[in-house]
Short mmCIF file of C-alpha atoms in Angstrom, two decimals:
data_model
loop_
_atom_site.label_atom_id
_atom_site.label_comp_id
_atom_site.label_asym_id
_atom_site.label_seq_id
_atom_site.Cartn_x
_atom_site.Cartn_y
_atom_site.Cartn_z
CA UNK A 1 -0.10 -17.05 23.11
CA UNK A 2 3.43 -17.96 21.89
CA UNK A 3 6.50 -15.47 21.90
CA UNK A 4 6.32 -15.56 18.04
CA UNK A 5 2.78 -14.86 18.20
CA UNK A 6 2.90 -11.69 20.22
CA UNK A 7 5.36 -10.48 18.58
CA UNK A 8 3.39 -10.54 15.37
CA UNK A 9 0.86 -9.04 16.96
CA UNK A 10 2.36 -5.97 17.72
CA UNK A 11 4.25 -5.35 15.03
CA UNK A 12 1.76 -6.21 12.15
CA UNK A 13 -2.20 -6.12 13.56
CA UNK A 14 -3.38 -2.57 12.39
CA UNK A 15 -6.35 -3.76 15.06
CA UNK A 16 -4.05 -3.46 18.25
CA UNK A 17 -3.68 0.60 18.42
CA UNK A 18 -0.24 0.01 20.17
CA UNK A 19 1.28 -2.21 16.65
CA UNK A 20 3.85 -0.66 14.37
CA UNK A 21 1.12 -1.04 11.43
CA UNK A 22 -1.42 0.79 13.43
CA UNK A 23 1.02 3.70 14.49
CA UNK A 24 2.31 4.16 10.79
CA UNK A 25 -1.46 4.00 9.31
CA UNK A 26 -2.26 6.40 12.04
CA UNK A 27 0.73 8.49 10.83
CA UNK A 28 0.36 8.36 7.68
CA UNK A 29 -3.75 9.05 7.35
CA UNK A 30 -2.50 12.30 9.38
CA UNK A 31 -0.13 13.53 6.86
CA UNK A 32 -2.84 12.46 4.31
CA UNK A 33 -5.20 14.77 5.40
CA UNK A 34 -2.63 17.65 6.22
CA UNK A 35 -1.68 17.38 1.96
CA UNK A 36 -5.72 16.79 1.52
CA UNK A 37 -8.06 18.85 4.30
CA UNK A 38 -10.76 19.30 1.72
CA UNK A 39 -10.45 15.11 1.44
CA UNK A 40 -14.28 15.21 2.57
CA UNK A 41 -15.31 16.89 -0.92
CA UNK A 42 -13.20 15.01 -3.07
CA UNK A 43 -13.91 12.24 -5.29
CA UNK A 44 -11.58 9.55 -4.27
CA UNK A 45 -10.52 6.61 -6.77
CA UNK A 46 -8.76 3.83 -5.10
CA UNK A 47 -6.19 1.38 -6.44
CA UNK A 48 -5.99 -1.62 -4.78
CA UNK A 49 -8.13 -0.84 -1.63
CA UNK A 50 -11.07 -2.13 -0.17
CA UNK A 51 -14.08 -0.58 0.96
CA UNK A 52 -13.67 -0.90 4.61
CA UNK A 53 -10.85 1.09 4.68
CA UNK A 54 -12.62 4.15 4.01
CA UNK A 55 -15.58 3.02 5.92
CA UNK A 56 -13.34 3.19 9.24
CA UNK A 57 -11.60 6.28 8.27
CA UNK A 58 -12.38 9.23 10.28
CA UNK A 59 -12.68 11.72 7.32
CA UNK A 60 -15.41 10.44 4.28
CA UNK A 61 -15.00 11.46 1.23
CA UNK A 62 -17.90 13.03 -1.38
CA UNK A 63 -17.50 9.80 -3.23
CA UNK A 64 -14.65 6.78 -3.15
CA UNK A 65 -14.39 4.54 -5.76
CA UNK A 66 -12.38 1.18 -5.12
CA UNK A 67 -10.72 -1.11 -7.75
CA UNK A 68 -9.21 -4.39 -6.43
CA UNK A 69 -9.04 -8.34 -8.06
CA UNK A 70 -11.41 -9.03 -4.92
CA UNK A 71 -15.25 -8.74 -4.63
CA UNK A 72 -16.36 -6.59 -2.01
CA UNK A 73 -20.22 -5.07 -0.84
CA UNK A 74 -20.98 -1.45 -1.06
CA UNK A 75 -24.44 -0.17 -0.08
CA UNK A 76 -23.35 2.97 0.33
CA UNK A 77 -24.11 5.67 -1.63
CA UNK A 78 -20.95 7.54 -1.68
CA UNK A 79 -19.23 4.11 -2.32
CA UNK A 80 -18.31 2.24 -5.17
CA UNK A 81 -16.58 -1.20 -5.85
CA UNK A 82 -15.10 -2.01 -9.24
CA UNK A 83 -13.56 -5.48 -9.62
CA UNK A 84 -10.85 -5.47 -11.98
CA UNK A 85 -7.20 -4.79 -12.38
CA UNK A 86 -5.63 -1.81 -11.10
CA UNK A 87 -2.86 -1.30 -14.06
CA UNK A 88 -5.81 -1.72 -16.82
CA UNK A 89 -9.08 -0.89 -14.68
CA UNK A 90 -12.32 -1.78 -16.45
CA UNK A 91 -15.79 -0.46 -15.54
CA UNK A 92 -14.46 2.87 -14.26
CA UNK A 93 -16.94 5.84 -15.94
CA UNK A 94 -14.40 8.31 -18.20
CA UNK A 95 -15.29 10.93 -15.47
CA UNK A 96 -12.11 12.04 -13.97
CA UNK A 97 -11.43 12.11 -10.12
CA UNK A 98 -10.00 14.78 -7.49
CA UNK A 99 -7.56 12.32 -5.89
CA UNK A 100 -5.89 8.97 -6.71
CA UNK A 101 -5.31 6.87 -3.87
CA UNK A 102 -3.18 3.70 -3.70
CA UNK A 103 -1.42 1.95 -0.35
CA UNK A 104 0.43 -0.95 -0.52
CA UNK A 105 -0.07 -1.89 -4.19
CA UNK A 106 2.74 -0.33 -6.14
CA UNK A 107 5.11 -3.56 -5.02
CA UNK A 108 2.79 -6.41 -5.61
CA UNK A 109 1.70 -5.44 -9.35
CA UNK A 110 4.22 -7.31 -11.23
CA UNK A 111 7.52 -5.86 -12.30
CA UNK A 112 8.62 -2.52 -13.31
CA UNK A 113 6.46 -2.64 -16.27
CA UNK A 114 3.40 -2.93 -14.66
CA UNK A 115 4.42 -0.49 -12.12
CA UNK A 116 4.88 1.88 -15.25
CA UNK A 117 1.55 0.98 -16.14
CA UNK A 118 0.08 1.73 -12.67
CA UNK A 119 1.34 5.25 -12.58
CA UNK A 120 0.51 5.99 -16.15
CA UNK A 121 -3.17 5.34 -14.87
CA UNK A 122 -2.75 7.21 -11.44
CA UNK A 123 -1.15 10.40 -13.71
CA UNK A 124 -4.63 9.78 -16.01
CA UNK A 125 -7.26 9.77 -13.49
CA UNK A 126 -6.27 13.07 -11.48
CA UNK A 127 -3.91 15.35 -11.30
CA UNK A 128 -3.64 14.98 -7.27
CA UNK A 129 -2.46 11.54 -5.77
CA UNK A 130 -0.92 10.07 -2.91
CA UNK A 131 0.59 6.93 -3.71
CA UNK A 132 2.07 4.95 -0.88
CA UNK A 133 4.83 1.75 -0.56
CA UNK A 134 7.39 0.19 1.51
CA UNK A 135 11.19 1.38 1.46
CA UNK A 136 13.27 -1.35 -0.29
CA UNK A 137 16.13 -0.65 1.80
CA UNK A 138 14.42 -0.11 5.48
CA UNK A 139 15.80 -3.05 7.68
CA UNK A 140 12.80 -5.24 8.02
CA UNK A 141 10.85 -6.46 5.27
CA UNK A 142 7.31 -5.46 6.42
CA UNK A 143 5.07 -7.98 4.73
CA UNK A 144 7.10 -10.99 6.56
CA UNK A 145 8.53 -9.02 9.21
CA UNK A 146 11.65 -10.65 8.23
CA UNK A 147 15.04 -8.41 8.60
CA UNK A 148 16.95 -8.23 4.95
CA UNK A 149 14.77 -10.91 3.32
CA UNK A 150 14.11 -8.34 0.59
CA UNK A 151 18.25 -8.89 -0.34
CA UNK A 152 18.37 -12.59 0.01
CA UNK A 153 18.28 -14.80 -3.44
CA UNK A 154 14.98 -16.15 -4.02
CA UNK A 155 15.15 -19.47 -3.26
CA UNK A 156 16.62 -18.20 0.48
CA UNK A 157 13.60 -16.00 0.45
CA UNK A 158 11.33 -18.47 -0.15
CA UNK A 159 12.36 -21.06 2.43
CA UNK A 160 12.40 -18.52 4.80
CA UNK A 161 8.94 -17.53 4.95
CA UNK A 162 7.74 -21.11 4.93
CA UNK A 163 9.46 -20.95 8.62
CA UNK A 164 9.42 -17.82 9.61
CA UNK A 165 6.48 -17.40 11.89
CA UNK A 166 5.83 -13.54 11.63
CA UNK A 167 4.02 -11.40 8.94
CA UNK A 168 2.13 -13.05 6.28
CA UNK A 169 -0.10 -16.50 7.40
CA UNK A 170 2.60 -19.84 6.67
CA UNK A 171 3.35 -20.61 3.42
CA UNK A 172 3.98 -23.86 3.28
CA UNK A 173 4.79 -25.28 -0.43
CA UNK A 174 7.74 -24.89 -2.24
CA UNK A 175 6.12 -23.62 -5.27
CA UNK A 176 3.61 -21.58 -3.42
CA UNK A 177 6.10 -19.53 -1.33
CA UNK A 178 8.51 -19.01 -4.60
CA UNK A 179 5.38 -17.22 -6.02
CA UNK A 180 4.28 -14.55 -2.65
CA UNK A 181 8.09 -13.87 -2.73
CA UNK A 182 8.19 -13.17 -6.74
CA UNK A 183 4.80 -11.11 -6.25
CA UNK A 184 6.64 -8.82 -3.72
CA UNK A 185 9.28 -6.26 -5.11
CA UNK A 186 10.20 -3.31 -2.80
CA UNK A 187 10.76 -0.28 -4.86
CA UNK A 188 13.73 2.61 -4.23
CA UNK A 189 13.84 6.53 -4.43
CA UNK A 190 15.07 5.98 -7.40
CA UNK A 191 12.37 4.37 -9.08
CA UNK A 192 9.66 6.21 -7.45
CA UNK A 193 11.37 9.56 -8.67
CA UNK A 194 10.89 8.32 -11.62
CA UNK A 195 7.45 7.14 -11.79
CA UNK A 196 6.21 10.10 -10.36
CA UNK A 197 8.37 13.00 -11.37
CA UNK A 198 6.50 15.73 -10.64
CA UNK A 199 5.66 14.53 -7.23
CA UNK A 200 6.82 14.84 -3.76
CA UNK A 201 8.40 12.20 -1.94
CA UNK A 202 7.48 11.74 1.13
CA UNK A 203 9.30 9.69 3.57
CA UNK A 204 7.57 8.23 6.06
CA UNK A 205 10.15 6.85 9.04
CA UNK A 206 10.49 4.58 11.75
CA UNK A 207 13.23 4.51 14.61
CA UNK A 208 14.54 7.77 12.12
CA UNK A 209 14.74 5.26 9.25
CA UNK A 210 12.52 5.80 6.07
CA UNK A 211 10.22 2.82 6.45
CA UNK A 212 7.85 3.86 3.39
CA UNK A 213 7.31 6.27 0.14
CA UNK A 214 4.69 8.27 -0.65
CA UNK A 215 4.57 9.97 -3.84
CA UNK A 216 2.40 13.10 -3.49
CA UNK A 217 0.86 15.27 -5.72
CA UNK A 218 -1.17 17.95 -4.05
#
């Protein structure tokens, strides 16, 4: 294994109990569940997860219902799947839900207008929600493991991760690497204060640095 490789490894495979990832998922299911203990009676509407997230979790849910662009299998009875857009979801009953749920999706929807739309459907579904995304301004950008790239122009941004050889799989074209760095947009406190206004922020740190925010409404 190279240098480059392990060092991927432990900063980015939620699989390896000793990464970064798995540490802050760790963390942050903890604090999860200390804003949520009655999480295992709740009905649970996902944005932008996946099925097996919950299935590994070590508290279940009454009922979780997931809504991502990608197919996924539920058997389950407490589980649903819905394929369709998170900001506009389709094929979700009008019944409303305990808890919203969203990790990692807030940065990757499109712009702060889409964003806008995103919590606009969070605030409709429940009145609870724990909404989760990367700091713009912690030191590393976690999705390339790349330190600053989120400052550098695009075009720097985008030659760097067709080289860089942590985070995210290669990207080799031009065009192809221009588009995973337009689809990623790191939000601030600001913005996130003002998405979710009535919410609190929680910062969730690394090294004493805030590394994420979660906007939580308990």
């Amino acid at each position: 294994m190279t240098i480059a490789r392990r060092i991927q490894q432990r900063l980015t495979n939620s699989n390896d109990p000793r990464s970064l990832s798995a540490r802050a998922r760790a963390k942050r299911w903890d604090e999860l569940m200390r804003r949520f203990p009655a999480l295992d009676s709740m009905r649970v509407l996902d944005l932008g997860g996946m099925p097996d997230f919950w299935r590994k979790s070590t508290v279940r849910p009454a009922h979780v219902t997931t809504v991502n662009l990608l197919t996924a299998d539920t058997e389950e009875a407490w589980m649903e799947h819905v394929v369709s857009d998170a900001c506009a979801p389709e094929g979700l009953s009008d019944e409303k839900f305990d808890l919203v749920v969203s990790n990692s999706l807030l940065e990757h929807v499109g712009g702060y207008a889409r964003r806008r739309q995103l919590a606009e459907v969070i605030h409709g579904y429940a009145e609870r929600h724990w909404v989760q995304t990367p700091y713009r301004y912690f030191p590393i950008e976690p999705h390339w493991a790349f330190p600053g790239l989120q400052f550098l122009p695009v075009s720097a941004r985008a030659a760097a991760v067709r080289k860089w050889p942590l985070g995210h799989a290669a990207i080799k074209g031009k065009d192809e690497s221009t588009d995973a760095v337009l689809a990623t947009e790191l939000l601030s406190l600001t913005e996130m204060r003002l998405l979710f206004p009535s919410s609190d922020i929680w910062h969730e740190r690394a090294a004493g640095l805030t590394k994420s925010l979660v906007a939580v409404r308990s």
